[in-house]
Short mmCIF file of C-alpha atoms in Angstrom, two decimals:
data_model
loop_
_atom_site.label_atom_id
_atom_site.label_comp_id
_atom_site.label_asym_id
_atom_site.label_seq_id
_atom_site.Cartn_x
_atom_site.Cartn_y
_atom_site.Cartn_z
CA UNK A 1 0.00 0.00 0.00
CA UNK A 2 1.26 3.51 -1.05
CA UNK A 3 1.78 5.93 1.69
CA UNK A 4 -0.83 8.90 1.56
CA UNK A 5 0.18 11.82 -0.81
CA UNK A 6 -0.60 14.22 1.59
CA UNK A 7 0.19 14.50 5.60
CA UNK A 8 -2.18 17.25 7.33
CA UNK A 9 -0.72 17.65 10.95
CA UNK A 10 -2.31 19.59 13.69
CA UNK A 11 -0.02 21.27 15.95
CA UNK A 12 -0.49 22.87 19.17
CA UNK A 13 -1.14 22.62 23.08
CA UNK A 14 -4.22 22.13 24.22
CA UNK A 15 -3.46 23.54 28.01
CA UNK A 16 -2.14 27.10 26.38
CA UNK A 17 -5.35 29.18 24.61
CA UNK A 18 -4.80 30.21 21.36
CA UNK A 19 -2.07 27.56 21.12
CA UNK A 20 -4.63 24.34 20.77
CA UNK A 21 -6.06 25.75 17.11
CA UNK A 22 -4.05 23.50 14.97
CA UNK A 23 -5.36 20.90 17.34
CA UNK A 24 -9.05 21.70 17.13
CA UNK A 25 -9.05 22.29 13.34
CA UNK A 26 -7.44 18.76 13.29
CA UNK A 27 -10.21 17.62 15.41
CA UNK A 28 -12.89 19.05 13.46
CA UNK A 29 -11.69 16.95 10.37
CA UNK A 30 -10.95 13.86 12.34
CA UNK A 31 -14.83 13.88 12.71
CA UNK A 32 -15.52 13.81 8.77
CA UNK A 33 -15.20 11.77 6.18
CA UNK A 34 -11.89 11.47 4.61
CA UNK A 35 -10.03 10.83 1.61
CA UNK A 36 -7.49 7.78 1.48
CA UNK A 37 -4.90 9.56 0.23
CA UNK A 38 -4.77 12.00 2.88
CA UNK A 39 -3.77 11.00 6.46
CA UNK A 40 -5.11 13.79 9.16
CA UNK A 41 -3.04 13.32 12.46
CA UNK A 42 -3.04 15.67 16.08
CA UNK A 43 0.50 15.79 17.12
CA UNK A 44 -0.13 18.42 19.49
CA UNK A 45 3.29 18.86 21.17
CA UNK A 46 5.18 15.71 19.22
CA UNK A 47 7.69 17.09 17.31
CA UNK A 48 9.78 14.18 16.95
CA UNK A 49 6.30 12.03 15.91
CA UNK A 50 5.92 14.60 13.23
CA UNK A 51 9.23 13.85 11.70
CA UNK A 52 9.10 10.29 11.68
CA UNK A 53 5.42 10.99 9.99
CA UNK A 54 7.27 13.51 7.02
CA UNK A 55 9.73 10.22 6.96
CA UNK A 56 7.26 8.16 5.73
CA UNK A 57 6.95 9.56 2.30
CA UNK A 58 4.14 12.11 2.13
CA UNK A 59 4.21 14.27 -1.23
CA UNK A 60 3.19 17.26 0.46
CA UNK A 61 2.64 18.37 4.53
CA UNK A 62 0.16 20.96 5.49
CA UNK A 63 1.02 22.21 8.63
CA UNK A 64 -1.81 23.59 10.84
CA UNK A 65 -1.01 26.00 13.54
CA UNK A 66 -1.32 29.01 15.42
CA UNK A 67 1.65 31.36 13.76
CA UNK A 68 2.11 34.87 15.68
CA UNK A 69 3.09 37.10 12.63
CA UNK A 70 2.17 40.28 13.87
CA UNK A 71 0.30 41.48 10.19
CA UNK A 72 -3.17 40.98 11.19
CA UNK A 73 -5.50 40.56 14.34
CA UNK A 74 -5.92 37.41 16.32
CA UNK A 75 -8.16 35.23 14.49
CA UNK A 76 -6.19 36.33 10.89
CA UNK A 77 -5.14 33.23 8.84
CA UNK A 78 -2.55 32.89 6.89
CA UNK A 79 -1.33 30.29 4.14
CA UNK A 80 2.13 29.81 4.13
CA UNK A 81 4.92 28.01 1.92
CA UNK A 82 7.83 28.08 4.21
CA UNK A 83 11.26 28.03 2.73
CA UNK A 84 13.57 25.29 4.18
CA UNK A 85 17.28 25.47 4.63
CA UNK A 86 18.92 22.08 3.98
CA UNK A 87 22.45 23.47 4.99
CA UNK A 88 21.63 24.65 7.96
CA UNK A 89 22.49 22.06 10.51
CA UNK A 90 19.79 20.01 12.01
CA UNK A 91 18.60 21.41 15.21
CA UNK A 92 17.98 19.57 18.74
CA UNK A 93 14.37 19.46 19.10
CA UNK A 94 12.92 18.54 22.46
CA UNK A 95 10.18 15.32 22.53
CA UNK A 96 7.75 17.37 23.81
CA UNK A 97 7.60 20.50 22.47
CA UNK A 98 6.81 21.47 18.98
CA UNK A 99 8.63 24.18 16.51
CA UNK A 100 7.50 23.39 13.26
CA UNK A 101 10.78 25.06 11.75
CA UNK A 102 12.91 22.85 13.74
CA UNK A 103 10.95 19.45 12.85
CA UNK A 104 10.91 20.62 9.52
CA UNK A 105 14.38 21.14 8.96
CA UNK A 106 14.94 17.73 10.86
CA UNK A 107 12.61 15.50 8.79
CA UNK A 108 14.69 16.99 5.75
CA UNK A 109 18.42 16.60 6.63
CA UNK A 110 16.80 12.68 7.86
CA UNK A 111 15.60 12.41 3.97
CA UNK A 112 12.17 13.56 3.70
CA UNK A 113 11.34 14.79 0.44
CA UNK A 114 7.59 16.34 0.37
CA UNK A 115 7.52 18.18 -2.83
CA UNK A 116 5.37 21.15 -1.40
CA UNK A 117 4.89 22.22 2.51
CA UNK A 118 2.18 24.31 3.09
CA UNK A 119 1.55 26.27 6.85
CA UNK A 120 -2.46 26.99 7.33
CA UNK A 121 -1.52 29.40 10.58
CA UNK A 122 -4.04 31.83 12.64
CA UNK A 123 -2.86 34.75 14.28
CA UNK A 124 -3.02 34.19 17.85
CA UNK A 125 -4.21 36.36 20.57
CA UNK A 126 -1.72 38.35 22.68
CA UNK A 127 0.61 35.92 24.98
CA UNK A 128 -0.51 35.30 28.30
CA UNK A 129 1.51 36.50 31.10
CA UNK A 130 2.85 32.76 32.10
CA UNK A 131 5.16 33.79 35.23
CA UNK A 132 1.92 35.62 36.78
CA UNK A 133 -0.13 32.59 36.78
CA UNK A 134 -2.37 33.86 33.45
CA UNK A 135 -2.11 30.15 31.67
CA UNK A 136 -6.14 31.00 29.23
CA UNK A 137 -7.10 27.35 29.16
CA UNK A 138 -9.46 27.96 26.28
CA UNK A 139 -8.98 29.68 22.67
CA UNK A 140 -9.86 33.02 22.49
CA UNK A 141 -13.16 34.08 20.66
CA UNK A 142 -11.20 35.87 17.56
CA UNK A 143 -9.08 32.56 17.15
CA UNK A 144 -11.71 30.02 17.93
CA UNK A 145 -14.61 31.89 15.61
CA UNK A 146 -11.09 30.99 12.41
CA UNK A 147 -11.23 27.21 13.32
CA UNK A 148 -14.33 26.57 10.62
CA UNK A 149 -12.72 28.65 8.23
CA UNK A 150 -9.78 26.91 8.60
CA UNK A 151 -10.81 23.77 8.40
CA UNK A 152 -12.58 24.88 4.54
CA UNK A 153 -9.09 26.31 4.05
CA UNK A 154 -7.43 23.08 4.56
CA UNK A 155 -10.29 21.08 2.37
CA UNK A 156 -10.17 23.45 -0.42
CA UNK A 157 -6.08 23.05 -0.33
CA UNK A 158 -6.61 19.12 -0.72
CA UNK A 159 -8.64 19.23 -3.22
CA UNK A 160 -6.10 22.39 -4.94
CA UNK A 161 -3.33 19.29 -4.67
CA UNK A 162 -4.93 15.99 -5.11
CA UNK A 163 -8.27 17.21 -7.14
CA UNK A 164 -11.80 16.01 -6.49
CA UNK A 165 -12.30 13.29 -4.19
CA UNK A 166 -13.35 10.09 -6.39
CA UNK A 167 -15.67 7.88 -4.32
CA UNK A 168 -13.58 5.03 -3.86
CA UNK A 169 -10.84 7.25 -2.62
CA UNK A 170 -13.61 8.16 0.41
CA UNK A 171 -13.39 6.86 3.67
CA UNK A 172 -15.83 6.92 6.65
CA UNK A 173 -14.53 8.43 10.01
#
């Protein structure tokens, strides 16, 4: 069996606000139907899963996450193509933490080869003050009112990549 063409990961904490959206839009398309060819995975914090996942032979990796960029309000998305740099060297990344530039970076000086790497980010609120005790357990409205438009944004970036989804391609959550 052929590995899926295309690797959709949702990144995030769930424990940190604005932090859990890749999570939730991950979660949102756990819950529908999907295509065979795509494999939809929450790796929350594990950034060393992730690599081993862009080992496998995915063509392309869409990367959902929260992505503070500064050119928009919280709840903004943004689709990015992130540029990788093979020569720099392959950074430490920590089992339990996620920095998709780091895993990225890894999974590629290891020998993954996706042809195309796509970021579907949202614009986070503004950090919570973590050494005063302010840990927001829950997304905030801007960022959690993006997830659905997200999750189209995602859909209508499969079907951009692998075309229309052929019943027999379809399968049931």
């Amino acid at each position: 069996m052929n590995p899926p063409r295309v690797l959709i990961a949702g990144i995030g904490n769930i424990f940190l606000g604005d932090d859990a959206f890749g999570v939730e839009v991950v979660q949102r398309l756990l819950r529908q139907s999907q295509r065979a060819d795509v494999r939809v995975v929450d790796f929350g914090i594990r950034g060393l899963d992730l690599v081993y996942a862009l080992l496998d032979g995915c063509e392309t990796a869409i990367l959902v996450d929260a992505v503070p960029r500064g050119d928009g309000p919280p709840g903004t998305l943004y689709l990015l193509e992130p540029q990788i740099d093979l020569n720099a060297p392959a950074p430490l990344i920590e089992a339990h933490s996620m920095d998709p530039a780091k895993v990225l970076r890894t999974a590629m000086v290891m020998g993954a080869k996706p042809r195309q790497v796509f970021i579907v980010g949202c614009e986070p609120g503004p950090a919570a003050n973590y050494d005063e005790g302010e840990t927001p357990m829950e997304m905030s409205a801007p960022v959690s009112a993006a997830v659905d438009e997200a999750v189209k944004m995602v859909e209508s970036l499969v079907v951009r990549i692998c075309g229309p989804i052929p019943s027999e391609l379809l399968m049931q959550p």
